[in-house]
Amino acid sequence: MCSLNEFQESSQRFLRADNYITILILLIVEVIDRLWWRALMQDEKAKAS
């Protein structure tokens, strides 16, 4: 088993490498979530009227 220090170093290196990918994924998820929520709200309004 590797020491905690080694694990932290490798995880930091991993985070630096994948930071922009993670941000991109979060952005995509955020956009999809908002679009889905907006579509849901329009659907609810259509049902209500």
Tab-separated table of C-alpha atoms in Angstrom:
chain	number	residue	atom	x	y	z
A	1	MET	CA	0.000	0.000	0.000
A	2	CYS	CA	1.380	3.398	-0.911
A	3	SER	CA	1.797	6.109	1.683
A	4	LEU	CA	-0.693	8.939	2.014
A	5	ASN	CA	1.911	11.392	0.720
A	6	GLU	CA	2.429	9.431	-2.479
A	7	PHE	CA	-1.324	9.165	-2.937
A	8	GLN	CA	-1.788	12.927	-2.499
A	9	GLU	CA	0.983	13.676	-4.999
A	10	SER	CA	-0.442	11.332	-7.621
A	11	SER	CA	-3.984	12.617	-7.092
A	12	GLN	CA	-2.807	16.231	-7.411
A	13	ARG	CA	-1.016	15.368	-10.646
A	14	PHE	CA	-4.174	13.648	-11.858
A	15	LEU	CA	-6.326	16.640	-10.904
A	16	ARG	CA	-4.031	19.053	-12.732
A	17	ALA	CA	-4.147	16.906	-15.858
A	18	ASP	CA	-7.917	16.421	-15.752
A	19	ASN	CA	-8.960	19.755	-14.287
A	20	TYR	CA	-10.158	21.247	-17.550
A	21	ILE	CA	-11.954	18.004	-18.466
A	22	THR	CA	-13.776	18.051	-15.130
A	23	ILE	CA	-14.761	21.708	-15.608
A	24	LEU	CA	-15.974	20.907	-19.116
A	25	ILE	CA	-18.069	17.982	-17.859
A	26	LEU	CA	-19.557	20.109	-15.074
A	27	LEU	CA	-20.418	22.847	-17.575
A	28	ILE	CA	-22.092	20.362	-19.917
A	29	VAL	CA	-24.060	18.851	-17.032
A	30	GLU	CA	-25.113	22.330	-15.891
A	31	VAL	CA	-26.296	23.309	-19.373
A	32	ILE	CA	-28.207	20.045	-19.871
A	33	ASP	CA	-29.779	20.405	-16.434
A	34	ARG	CA	-30.948	23.954	-17.168
A	35	LEU	CA	-32.297	23.063	-20.600
A	36	TRP	CA	-34.094	20.030	-19.153
A	37	TRP	CA	-35.535	22.122	-16.302
A	38	ARG	CA	-36.720	24.806	-18.740
A	39	ALA	CA	-38.360	22.176	-20.968
A	40	LEU	CA	-40.006	20.643	-17.899
A	41	MET	CA	-41.360	24.017	-16.792
A	42	GLN	CA	-42.742	24.771	-20.267
A	43	ASP	CA	-44.381	21.336	-20.265
A	44	GLU	CA	-45.981	22.054	-16.874
A	45	LYS	CA	-47.253	25.431	-18.125
A	46	ALA	CA	-48.671	23.794	-21.241
A	47	LYS	CA	-50.512	21.242	-19.093
A	48	ALA	CA	-51.792	23.950	-16.747
A	49	SER	CA	-53.209	26.154	-19.497
